[in-house]
Amino acid sequence: MPNIIINNTCNQRCSYCFAEDSMTYEALPVKNQKYSTFISILHFLRQNGYEDVRFLGGEPLLHPELQKFILLSRKGGFQTRMFSNLNFPEIYVSEKFKNPLSLPHTINANINNRDFYSDIEYERVINNILFFKQGGTIMTIGYNIYDLSKSFDDIIQVARTTGIKHINLKVTNTILGDPLIVDTGSRLYGEYIFDIIRSYGDEFEFVFSCGLSRDIFVSTEIEYMNSIGIYPRYGCDGFSGKFDIDIDGSIYKCFPTRSLYLKKRLSIYSFTDEQQLFSIVGIEKSSGICRAHTLSKTT
């Protein structure tokens, strides 16, 4: 399940962001994935049996060729998924996606609490969610838990207003990356999340993923969640078929722009300028692809 990071700039400054080097317009130099690199990545994914293309940033909506990337992916039979904050003027979004075939199959809308937005920004996010829904895109909400004083009611309000039923919960890596919090505070986050699931589990479908700590829930909470079909997933503490492809085509075990524990780059493959010119057959024969194909066995 590869994530493709197509740019390094974002229009928001979220306090929990794990891509802190890439989260503002001021990120220099601005980097956008080249079309030729993306074609090579699609070849790699096709040759190795991957069926999904997941667009990350930065903020993918800022990439000037995003629509072309989605069109090419859909033409190749890939399922397309985008992670976006959707905090853009409605006209910007509607103009960008005038061609219905350029709409991604699924969007995970990364939503903040209400106090993060101005009234205009909040209305934009709601309207853009509805725009994509009307176009046939499956919409989910992604909520990063980083402050226990924040009310989850804000997220429920967005979900009810837009008719979204699927909510992805995540304790951010910036929280659990702090050893002190991992040792002494992770249970507080477990209690917070469990209360959400217990309160709203009948109305919404929840997926929970946690980057580092397996001690966030007690056994009775896990048993209850399992009984309603929720199985917590633990990310960067072990490879389970997920990896990230950076702007230049380099493959990483985890998102490459955060802290040192996420910067353990796997030197297994990189799309060089020469390799971008290869035919599909040429790429298939490269030793880099062979190493990438056995990624789960790489240490």
PDB file of C-alpha atoms in Angstrom:
ATOM      1  CA  MET A   1       0.000   0.000   0.000  1.00  0.00           C
ATOM      2  CA  PRO A   2       2.236   2.813  -1.229  1.00  0.00           C
ATOM      3  CA  ASN A   3       1.784   6.504  -0.463  1.00  0.00           C
ATOM      4  CA  ILE A   4       3.053   8.831  -3.172  1.00  0.00           C
ATOM      5  CA  ILE A   5       4.286  12.208  -1.938  1.00  0.00           C
ATOM      6  CA  ILE A   6       3.844  14.523  -4.906  1.00  0.00           C
ATOM      7  CA  ASN A   7       4.853  17.908  -3.456  1.00  0.00           C
ATOM      8  CA  ASN A   8       6.369  19.621  -0.431  1.00  0.00           C
ATOM      9  CA  THR A   9       4.128  22.641   0.188  1.00  0.00           C
ATOM     10  CA  CYS A  10       0.898  23.121   2.104  1.00  0.00           C
ATOM     11  CA  ASN A  11      -1.558  25.964   2.645  1.00  0.00           C
ATOM     12  CA  GLN A  12      -2.081  25.193   6.342  1.00  0.00           C
ATOM     13  CA  ARG A  13       0.058  25.171   9.455  1.00  0.00           C
ATOM     14  CA  CYS A  14      -1.303  22.366  11.616  1.00  0.00           C
ATOM     15  CA  SER A  15       0.359  22.071  15.010  1.00  0.00           C
ATOM     16  CA  TYR A  16       0.397  18.269  14.818  1.00  0.00           C
ATOM     17  CA  CYS A  17       1.887  18.036  11.325  1.00  0.00           C
ATOM     18  CA  PHE A  18       4.532  15.327  10.948  1.00  0.00           C
ATOM     19  CA  ALA A  19       5.807  16.886   7.711  1.00  0.00           C
ATOM     20  CA  GLU A  20       7.027  19.983   9.483  1.00  0.00           C
ATOM     21  CA  ASP A  21       9.656  20.773   6.867  1.00  0.00           C
ATOM     22  CA  SER A  22       6.981  20.977   4.177  1.00  0.00           C
ATOM     23  CA  MET A  23       3.903  22.523   5.710  1.00  0.00           C
ATOM     24  CA  THR A  24       3.843  26.105   4.455  1.00  0.00           C
ATOM     25  CA  TYR A  25       3.909  27.981   1.187  1.00  0.00           C
ATOM     26  CA  GLU A  26       7.312  29.257   2.276  1.00  0.00           C
ATOM     27  CA  ALA A  27       8.949  25.831   2.000  1.00  0.00           C
ATOM     28  CA  LEU A  28      12.020  26.377  -0.153  1.00  0.00           C
ATOM     29  CA  PRO A  29      12.775  25.204  -2.650  1.00  0.00           C
ATOM     30  CA  VAL A  30       9.252  24.328  -3.783  1.00  0.00           C
ATOM     31  CA  LYS A  31       9.245  20.792  -5.133  1.00  0.00           C
ATOM     32  CA  ASN A  32       6.612  19.139  -7.308  1.00  0.00           C
ATOM     33  CA  GLN A  33       6.914  15.595  -8.549  1.00  0.00           C
ATOM     34  CA  LYS A  34       7.706  15.487 -12.257  1.00  0.00           C
ATOM     35  CA  TYR A  35       5.282  13.836 -14.653  1.00  0.00           C
ATOM     36  CA  SER A  36       8.044  11.574 -15.957  1.00  0.00           C
ATOM     37  CA  THR A  37       8.828  10.424 -12.411  1.00  0.00           C
ATOM     38  CA  PHE A  38       5.166   9.671 -11.776  1.00  0.00           C
ATOM     39  CA  ILE A  39       4.972   7.571 -14.944  1.00  0.00           C
ATOM     40  CA  SER A  40       7.949   5.542 -13.735  1.00  0.00           C
ATOM     41  CA  ILE A  41       6.286   5.072 -10.352  1.00  0.00           C
ATOM     42  CA  LEU A  42       3.093   3.799 -12.010  1.00  0.00           C
ATOM     43  CA  HIS A  43       5.167   1.339 -14.021  1.00  0.00           C
ATOM     44  CA  PHE A  44       6.793   0.142 -10.812  1.00  0.00           C
ATOM     45  CA  LEU A  45       3.438  -0.261  -9.046  1.00  0.00           C
ATOM     46  CA  ARG A  46       1.915  -2.126 -11.993  1.00  0.00           C
ATOM     47  CA  GLN A  47       4.836  -4.503 -12.324  1.00  0.00           C
ATOM     48  CA  ASN A  48       4.675  -5.344  -8.622  1.00  0.00           C
ATOM     49  CA  GLY A  49       0.945  -5.909  -8.407  1.00  0.00           C
ATOM     50  CA  TYR A  50      -0.171  -2.758  -6.583  1.00  0.00           C
ATOM     51  CA  GLU A  51      -3.655  -1.527  -7.469  1.00  0.00           C
ATOM     52  CA  ASP A  52      -3.916   1.694  -5.439  1.00  0.00           C
ATOM     53  CA  VAL A  53      -2.377   5.132  -5.880  1.00  0.00           C
ATOM     54  CA  ARG A  54      -2.512   7.287  -2.745  1.00  0.00           C
ATOM     55  CA  PHE A  55      -1.610  10.968  -3.182  1.00  0.00           C
ATOM     56  CA  LEU A  56      -0.016  12.838  -0.268  1.00  0.00           C
ATOM     57  CA  GLY A  57       1.864  16.099   0.161  1.00  0.00           C
ATOM     58  CA  GLY A  58       2.474  18.700   1.290  1.00  0.00           C
ATOM     59  CA  GLU A  59      -1.015  19.363   0.042  1.00  0.00           C
ATOM     60  CA  PRO A  60      -1.771  17.477  -3.199  1.00  0.00           C
ATOM     61  CA  LEU A  61      -4.235  20.122  -4.426  1.00  0.00           C
ATOM     62  CA  LEU A  62      -1.283  22.504  -4.840  1.00  0.00           C
ATOM     63  CA  HIS A  63       0.399  20.254  -7.415  1.00  0.00           C
ATOM     64  CA  PRO A  64      -0.078  21.826 -10.877  1.00  0.00           C
ATOM     65  CA  GLU A  65      -0.435  18.447 -12.615  1.00  0.00           C
ATOM     66  CA  LEU A  66      -2.546  16.597 -10.053  1.00  0.00           C
ATOM     67  CA  GLN A  67      -5.425  16.154 -12.490  1.00  0.00           C
ATOM     68  CA  LYS A  68      -3.091  14.608 -15.087  1.00  0.00           C
ATOM     69  CA  PHE A  69      -1.718  12.245 -12.445  1.00  0.00           C
ATOM     70  CA  ILE A  70      -5.226  11.118 -11.492  1.00  0.00           C
ATOM     71  CA  LEU A  71      -6.351  10.737 -15.115  1.00  0.00           C
ATOM     72  CA  LEU A  72      -3.303   8.637 -15.936  1.00  0.00           C
ATOM     73  CA  SER A  73      -3.812   6.485 -12.849  1.00  0.00           C
ATOM     74  CA  ARG A  74      -7.478   5.882 -13.592  1.00  0.00           C
ATOM     75  CA  LYS A  75      -6.693   5.087 -17.216  1.00  0.00           C
ATOM     76  CA  GLY A  76      -4.226   2.492 -15.958  1.00  0.00           C
ATOM     77  CA  GLY A  77      -6.899   0.843 -13.820  1.00  0.00           C
ATOM     78  CA  PHE A  78      -5.626   2.101 -10.454  1.00  0.00           C
ATOM     79  CA  GLN A  79      -7.864   3.087  -7.565  1.00  0.00           C
ATOM     80  CA  THR A  80      -6.970   6.657  -6.632  1.00  0.00           C
ATOM     81  CA  ARG A  81      -7.059   8.080  -3.115  1.00  0.00           C
ATOM     82  CA  MET A  82      -6.066  11.579  -2.023  1.00  0.00           C
ATOM     83  CA  PHE A  83      -5.345  13.022   1.411  1.00  0.00           C
ATOM     84  CA  SER A  84      -6.274  16.715   1.460  1.00  0.00           C
ATOM     85  CA  ASN A  85      -7.305  19.465   3.864  1.00  0.00           C
ATOM     86  CA  LEU A  86      -9.732  20.838   1.209  1.00  0.00           C
ATOM     87  CA  ASN A  87      -9.233  24.344   2.607  1.00  0.00           C
ATOM     88  CA  PHE A  88      -9.353  26.137  -0.735  1.00  0.00           C
ATOM     89  CA  PRO A  89     -11.739  28.550  -2.460  1.00  0.00           C
ATOM     90  CA  GLU A  90     -14.567  26.594  -4.050  1.00  0.00           C
ATOM     91  CA  ILE A  91     -13.830  28.057  -7.485  1.00  0.00           C
ATOM     92  CA  TYR A  92     -10.227  26.804  -7.292  1.00  0.00           C
ATOM     93  CA  VAL A  93     -11.410  23.252  -6.643  1.00  0.00           C
ATOM     94  CA  SER A  94     -14.256  23.228  -9.176  1.00  0.00           C
ATOM     95  CA  GLU A  95     -12.013  24.630 -11.929  1.00  0.00           C
ATOM     96  CA  LYS A  96      -9.272  22.139 -11.139  1.00  0.00           C
ATOM     97  CA  PHE A  97     -11.672  19.223 -11.478  1.00  0.00           C
ATOM     98  CA  LYS A  98     -13.849  20.316 -14.404  1.00  0.00           C
ATOM     99  CA  ASN A  99     -13.193  16.937 -16.007  1.00  0.00           C
ATOM    100  CA  PRO A 100     -15.177  14.351 -13.991  1.00  0.00           C
ATOM    101  CA  LEU A 101     -12.607  11.688 -14.899  1.00  0.00           C
ATOM    102  CA  SER A 102      -9.959  13.637 -12.995  1.00  0.00           C
ATOM    103  CA  LEU A 103     -11.815  13.177  -9.699  1.00  0.00           C
ATOM    104  CA  PRO A 104     -10.121  10.732  -7.317  1.00  0.00           C
ATOM    105  CA  HIS A 105     -12.094   7.650  -6.321  1.00  0.00           C
ATOM    106  CA  THR A 106     -11.667   8.458  -2.619  1.00  0.00           C
ATOM    107  CA  ILE A 107     -10.619  11.493  -0.594  1.00  0.00           C
ATOM    108  CA  ASN A 108      -9.621  11.443   3.045  1.00  0.00           C
ATOM    109  CA  ALA A 109     -10.454  14.966   4.242  1.00  0.00           C
ATOM    110  CA  ASN A 110      -8.011  15.947   6.976  1.00  0.00           C
ATOM    111  CA  ILE A 111     -10.233  17.950   9.332  1.00  0.00           C
ATOM    112  CA  ASN A 112      -9.186  20.194  12.221  1.00  0.00           C
ATOM    113  CA  ASN A 113     -11.276  21.405  15.132  1.00  0.00           C
ATOM    114  CA  ARG A 114     -13.632  24.312  14.506  1.00  0.00           C
ATOM    115  CA  ASP A 115     -11.385  26.886  16.211  1.00  0.00           C
ATOM    116  CA  PHE A 116      -8.682  26.224  13.618  1.00  0.00           C
ATOM    117  CA  TYR A 117     -10.749  27.753  10.812  1.00  0.00           C
ATOM    118  CA  SER A 118     -12.171  31.162  10.074  1.00  0.00           C
ATOM    119  CA  ASP A 119     -15.870  31.139   9.174  1.00  0.00           C
ATOM    120  CA  ILE A 120     -14.984  31.435   5.482  1.00  0.00           C
ATOM    121  CA  GLU A 121     -12.469  28.580   5.650  1.00  0.00           C
ATOM    122  CA  TYR A 122     -14.907  26.307   7.472  1.00  0.00           C
ATOM    123  CA  GLU A 123     -17.564  26.945   4.827  1.00  0.00           C
ATOM    124  CA  ARG A 124     -15.016  26.221   2.090  1.00  0.00           C
ATOM    125  CA  VAL A 125     -14.133  22.854   3.568  1.00  0.00           C
ATOM    126  CA  ILE A 126     -17.797  21.851   3.899  1.00  0.00           C
ATOM    127  CA  ASN A 127     -18.630  22.983   0.356  1.00  0.00           C
ATOM    128  CA  ASN A 128     -15.619  21.229  -1.150  1.00  0.00           C
ATOM    129  CA  ILE A 129     -16.545  17.979   0.587  1.00  0.00           C
ATOM    130  CA  LEU A 130     -20.037  18.268  -0.898  1.00  0.00           C
ATOM    131  CA  PHE A 131     -18.587  19.095  -4.341  1.00  0.00           C
ATOM    132  CA  PHE A 132     -16.546  15.904  -4.430  1.00  0.00           C
ATOM    133  CA  LYS A 133     -19.415  13.827  -3.040  1.00  0.00           C
ATOM    134  CA  GLN A 134     -21.719  15.106  -5.764  1.00  0.00           C
ATOM    135  CA  GLY A 135     -19.094  14.119  -8.332  1.00  0.00           C
ATOM    136  CA  GLY A 136     -19.098  10.540  -7.072  1.00  0.00           C
ATOM    137  CA  THR A 137     -15.954  10.604  -4.932  1.00  0.00           C
ATOM    138  CA  ILE A 138     -16.161   8.537  -1.749  1.00  0.00           C
ATOM    139  CA  MET A 139     -15.411  10.864   1.157  1.00  0.00           C
ATOM    140  CA  THR A 140     -13.921   9.965   4.526  1.00  0.00           C
ATOM    141  CA  ILE A 141     -12.783  12.156   7.410  1.00  0.00           C
ATOM    142  CA  GLY A 142      -9.303  11.949   8.885  1.00  0.00           C
ATOM    143  CA  TYR A 143      -8.790  13.366  12.368  1.00  0.00           C
ATOM    144  CA  ASN A 144      -5.407  13.628  14.059  1.00  0.00           C
ATOM    145  CA  ILE A 145      -5.648  13.465  17.848  1.00  0.00           C
ATOM    146  CA  TYR A 146      -2.990  15.679  19.390  1.00  0.00           C
ATOM    147  CA  ASP A 147      -4.723  17.662  22.156  1.00  0.00           C
ATOM    148  CA  LEU A 148      -7.111  16.038  24.625  1.00  0.00           C
ATOM    149  CA  SER A 149      -8.731  19.389  25.381  1.00  0.00           C
ATOM    150  CA  LYS A 150     -10.134  19.511  21.851  1.00  0.00           C
ATOM    151  CA  SER A 151     -13.749  18.415  21.525  1.00  0.00           C
ATOM    152  CA  PHE A 152     -14.535  15.640  19.082  1.00  0.00           C
ATOM    153  CA  ASP A 153     -18.011  17.141  18.691  1.00  0.00           C
ATOM    154  CA  ASP A 154     -16.535  19.443  16.024  1.00  0.00           C
ATOM    155  CA  ILE A 155     -15.658  16.453  13.868  1.00  0.00           C
ATOM    156  CA  ILE A 156     -19.044  14.831  14.409  1.00  0.00           C
ATOM    157  CA  GLN A 157     -20.675  18.076  13.261  1.00  0.00           C
ATOM    158  CA  VAL A 158     -18.704  18.031   9.986  1.00  0.00           C
ATOM    159  CA  ALA A 159     -19.574  14.371   9.434  1.00  0.00           C
ATOM    160  CA  ARG A 160     -23.277  14.929  10.036  1.00  0.00           C
ATOM    161  CA  THR A 161     -23.401  18.087   7.924  1.00  0.00           C
ATOM    162  CA  THR A 162     -21.788  16.371   4.934  1.00  0.00           C
ATOM    163  CA  GLY A 163     -23.241  12.889   5.394  1.00  0.00           C
ATOM    164  CA  ILE A 164     -19.846  11.225   5.836  1.00  0.00           C
ATOM    165  CA  LYS A 165     -19.990   7.928   7.732  1.00  0.00           C
ATOM    166  CA  HIS A 166     -16.350   6.805   7.751  1.00  0.00           C
ATOM    167  CA  ILE A 167     -13.876   8.457  10.165  1.00  0.00           C
ATOM    168  CA  ASN A 168     -10.165   7.662  10.410  1.00  0.00           C
ATOM    169  CA  LEU A 169      -8.677   8.399  13.831  1.00  0.00           C
ATOM    170  CA  LYS A 170      -4.955   8.713  14.385  1.00  0.00           C
ATOM    171  CA  VAL A 171      -2.783   9.632  17.331  1.00  0.00           C
ATOM    172  CA  THR A 172      -0.186  11.784  15.642  1.00  0.00           C
ATOM    173  CA  ASN A 173       3.431  10.707  15.502  1.00  0.00           C
ATOM    174  CA  THR A 174       4.449  14.068  16.945  1.00  0.00           C
ATOM    175  CA  ILE A 175       2.579  13.084  20.112  1.00  0.00           C
ATOM    176  CA  LEU A 176       3.698   9.500  20.465  1.00  0.00           C
ATOM    177  CA  GLY A 177       7.157  10.363  19.219  1.00  0.00           C
ATOM    178  CA  ASP A 178       7.793  12.033  22.569  1.00  0.00           C
ATOM    179  CA  PRO A 179       9.248   9.321  24.866  1.00  0.00           C
ATOM    180  CA  LEU A 180       7.777  10.997  27.956  1.00  0.00           C
ATOM    181  CA  ILE A 181       4.270  10.880  26.508  1.00  0.00           C
ATOM    182  CA  VAL A 182       4.731   7.318  25.291  1.00  0.00           C
ATOM    183  CA  ASP A 183       5.771   6.227  28.782  1.00  0.00           C
ATOM    184  CA  THR A 184       3.317   8.195  30.911  1.00  0.00           C
ATOM    185  CA  GLY A 185       0.494   9.580  28.811  1.00  0.00           C
ATOM    186  CA  SER A 186      -0.484   7.202  26.037  1.00  0.00           C
ATOM    187  CA  ARG A 187      -3.284   5.667  28.141  1.00  0.00           C
ATOM    188  CA  LEU A 188      -4.953   9.069  28.270  1.00  0.00           C
ATOM    189  CA  TYR A 189      -5.187   8.998  24.493  1.00  0.00           C
ATOM    190  CA  GLY A 190      -6.525   5.473  24.588  1.00  0.00           C
ATOM    191  CA  GLU A 191      -9.287   6.518  26.977  1.00  0.00           C
ATOM    192  CA  TYR A 192     -10.117   9.536  24.800  1.00  0.00           C
ATOM    193  CA  ILE A 193     -10.374   7.414  21.652  1.00  0.00           C
ATOM    194  CA  PHE A 194     -12.302   4.608  23.314  1.00  0.00           C
ATOM    195  CA  ASP A 195     -14.870   7.092  24.602  1.00  0.00           C
ATOM    196  CA  ILE A 196     -15.355   8.384  21.042  1.00  0.00           C
ATOM    197  CA  ILE A 197     -15.831   4.899  19.642  1.00  0.00           C
ATOM    198  CA  ARG A 198     -18.185   3.865  22.426  1.00  0.00           C
ATOM    199  CA  SER A 199     -20.254   7.059  21.992  1.00  0.00           C
ATOM    200  CA  TYR A 200     -20.513   7.119  18.206  1.00  0.00           C
ATOM    201  CA  GLY A 201     -19.722   3.569  17.063  1.00  0.00           C
ATOM    202  CA  ASP A 202     -23.344   2.889  16.124  1.00  0.00           C
ATOM    203  CA  GLU A 203     -23.556   5.969  13.893  1.00  0.00           C
ATOM    204  CA  PHE A 204     -20.145   6.017  12.217  1.00  0.00           C
ATOM    205  CA  GLU A 205     -17.524   3.586  10.971  1.00  0.00           C
ATOM    206  CA  PHE A 206     -14.167   4.165  12.664  1.00  0.00           C
ATOM    207  CA  VAL A 207     -10.648   3.136  11.717  1.00  0.00           C
ATOM    208  CA  PHE A 208      -7.910   3.787  14.254  1.00  0.00           C
ATOM    209  CA  SER A 209      -4.176   3.757  13.581  1.00  0.00           C
ATOM    210  CA  CYS A 210      -1.353   4.581  15.960  1.00  0.00           C
ATOM    211  CA  GLY A 211       2.208   5.191  14.883  1.00  0.00           C
ATOM    212  CA  LEU A 212       4.226   3.839  17.756  1.00  0.00           C
ATOM    213  CA  SER A 213       2.649   2.735  21.032  1.00  0.00           C
ATOM    214  CA  ARG A 214       0.901  -0.595  21.551  1.00  0.00           C
ATOM    215  CA  ASP A 215       0.069   0.278  25.167  1.00  0.00           C
ATOM    216  CA  ILE A 216      -2.551   2.881  24.363  1.00  0.00           C
ATOM    217  CA  PHE A 217      -5.496   0.508  24.998  1.00  0.00           C
ATOM    218  CA  VAL A 218      -6.190  -2.063  27.706  1.00  0.00           C
ATOM    219  CA  SER A 219      -7.415  -5.541  26.809  1.00  0.00           C
ATOM    220  CA  THR A 220     -11.087  -4.862  27.610  1.00  0.00           C
ATOM    221  CA  GLU A 221     -11.108  -1.860  25.272  1.00  0.00           C
ATOM    222  CA  ILE A 222      -9.494  -3.857  22.488  1.00  0.00           C
ATOM    223  CA  GLU A 223     -12.004  -6.680  22.973  1.00  0.00           C
ATOM    224  CA  TYR A 224     -14.907  -4.236  22.727  1.00  0.00           C
ATOM    225  CA  MET A 225     -13.522  -2.580  19.589  1.00  0.00           C
ATOM    226  CA  ASN A 226     -12.870  -5.944  17.978  1.00  0.00           C
ATOM    227  CA  SER A 227     -16.455  -6.956  18.745  1.00  0.00           C
ATOM    228  CA  ILE A 228     -17.747  -4.068  16.608  1.00  0.00           C
ATOM    229  CA  GLY A 229     -15.212  -4.611  13.842  1.00  0.00           C
ATOM    230  CA  ILE A 230     -12.477  -2.147  14.815  1.00  0.00           C
ATOM    231  CA  TYR A 231      -8.912  -3.457  14.855  1.00  0.00           C
ATOM    232  CA  PRO A 232      -6.259  -0.870  15.833  1.00  0.00           C
ATOM    233  CA  ARG A 233      -3.355  -0.680  13.402  1.00  0.00           C
ATOM    234  CA  TYR A 234       0.192   0.167  14.401  1.00  0.00           C
ATOM    235  CA  GLY A 235       2.308   1.895  11.819  1.00  0.00           C
ATOM    236  CA  CYS A 236       6.004   2.602  11.776  1.00  0.00           C
ATOM    237  CA  ASP A 237       7.070   0.048  14.366  1.00  0.00           C
ATOM    238  CA  GLY A 238       7.293  -2.656  11.750  1.00  0.00           C
ATOM    239  CA  PHE A 239       6.902  -3.021   8.000  1.00  0.00           C
ATOM    240  CA  SER A 240       3.564  -4.473   6.950  1.00  0.00           C
ATOM    241  CA  GLY A 241       3.449  -3.756   3.245  1.00  0.00           C
ATOM    242  CA  LYS A 242       3.134   0.024   3.561  1.00  0.00           C
ATOM    243  CA  PHE A 243       5.777   2.351   2.214  1.00  0.00           C
ATOM    244  CA  ASP A 244       6.157   5.898   0.955  1.00  0.00           C
ATOM    245  CA  ILE A 245       7.488   7.085  -2.390  1.00  0.00           C
ATOM    246  CA  ASP A 246       9.013  10.550  -2.173  1.00  0.00           C
ATOM    247  CA  ILE A 247       8.877  13.388  -4.701  1.00  0.00           C
ATOM    248  CA  ASP A 248      11.999  12.161  -6.514  1.00  0.00           C
ATOM    249  CA  GLY A 249      10.798   8.539  -6.588  1.00  0.00           C
ATOM    250  CA  SER A 250      12.867   7.276  -3.663  1.00  0.00           C
ATOM    251  CA  ILE A 251      11.197   4.631  -1.527  1.00  0.00           C
ATOM    252  CA  TYR A 252      11.056   4.908   2.257  1.00  0.00           C
ATOM    253  CA  LYS A 253       9.779   2.631   4.961  1.00  0.00           C
ATOM    254  CA  CYS A 254       7.933   5.566   6.522  1.00  0.00           C
ATOM    255  CA  PHE A 255       7.189   9.190   5.715  1.00  0.00           C
ATOM    256  CA  PRO A 256      10.616  10.704   4.954  1.00  0.00           C
ATOM    257  CA  THR A 257      10.331  14.285   6.186  1.00  0.00           C
ATOM    258  CA  ARG A 258       9.688  13.975   9.894  1.00  0.00           C
ATOM    259  CA  SER A 259      11.905  12.993  12.861  1.00  0.00           C
ATOM    260  CA  LEU A 260      14.927  10.727  12.836  1.00  0.00           C
ATOM    261  CA  TYR A 261      12.920   7.596  13.541  1.00  0.00           C
ATOM    262  CA  LEU A 262      11.038   8.260  10.303  1.00  0.00           C
ATOM    263  CA  LYS A 263      14.149   9.148   8.337  1.00  0.00           C
ATOM    264  CA  LYS A 264      15.566   5.644   8.283  1.00  0.00           C
ATOM    265  CA  ARG A 265      15.672   5.541   4.545  1.00  0.00           C
ATOM    266  CA  LEU A 266      15.664   2.159   2.867  1.00  0.00           C
ATOM    267  CA  SER A 267      18.271   2.362   0.142  1.00  0.00           C
ATOM    268  CA  ILE A 268      16.447  -0.071  -2.076  1.00  0.00           C
ATOM    269  CA  TYR A 269      15.384   1.875  -5.104  1.00  0.00           C
ATOM    270  CA  SER A 270      15.397   5.324  -6.620  1.00  0.00           C
ATOM    271  CA  PHE A 271      14.085   6.452  -9.980  1.00  0.00           C
ATOM    272  CA  THR A 272      17.126   8.121 -11.504  1.00  0.00           C
ATOM    273  CA  ASP A 273      16.945  10.228 -14.650  1.00  0.00           C
ATOM    274  CA  GLU A 274      18.298   7.323 -16.659  1.00  0.00           C
ATOM    275  CA  GLN A 275      15.766   4.887 -15.253  1.00  0.00           C
ATOM    276  CA  GLN A 276      12.918   7.264 -16.060  1.00  0.00           C
ATOM    277  CA  LEU A 277      13.713   6.673 -19.724  1.00  0.00           C
ATOM    278  CA  PHE A 278      13.458   2.896 -19.432  1.00  0.00           C
ATOM    279  CA  SER A 279      10.612   1.051 -21.063  1.00  0.00           C
ATOM    280  CA  ILE A 280       8.351  -1.037 -18.853  1.00  0.00           C
ATOM    281  CA  VAL A 281      10.467  -4.053 -19.722  1.00  0.00           C
ATOM    282  CA  GLY A 282      13.634  -2.198 -18.799  1.00  0.00           C
ATOM    283  CA  ILE A 283      12.259  -1.213 -15.426  1.00  0.00           C
ATOM    284  CA  GLU A 284      11.024  -4.737 -14.805  1.00  0.00           C
ATOM    285  CA  LYS A 285      14.509  -6.123 -15.354  1.00  0.00           C
ATOM    286  CA  SER A 286      16.258  -3.647 -13.076  1.00  0.00           C
ATOM    287  CA  SER A 287      17.703  -5.034  -9.857  1.00  0.00           C
ATOM    288  CA  GLY A 288      16.186  -2.116  -7.991  1.00  0.00           C
ATOM    289  CA  ILE A 289      12.699  -3.382  -8.698  1.00  0.00           C
ATOM    290  CA  CYS A 290      13.652  -6.833  -7.473  1.00  0.00           C
ATOM    291  CA  ARG A 291      14.850  -5.404  -4.190  1.00  0.00           C
ATOM    292  CA  ALA A 292      11.751  -3.263  -3.878  1.00  0.00           C
ATOM    293  CA  HIS A 293       9.536  -6.268  -4.521  1.00  0.00           C
ATOM    294  CA  THR A 294      11.040  -7.995  -1.449  1.00  0.00           C
ATOM    295  CA  LEU A 295      10.688  -4.881   0.669  1.00  0.00           C
ATOM    296  CA  SER A 296       9.085  -6.683   3.598  1.00  0.00           C
ATOM    297  CA  LYS A 297      12.213  -8.792   3.969  1.00  0.00           C
ATOM    298  CA  THR A 298      14.575  -5.822   3.891  1.00  0.00           C
ATOM    299  CA  THR A 299      16.145  -4.604   7.130  1.00  0.00           C
TER     300      THR A 299
END
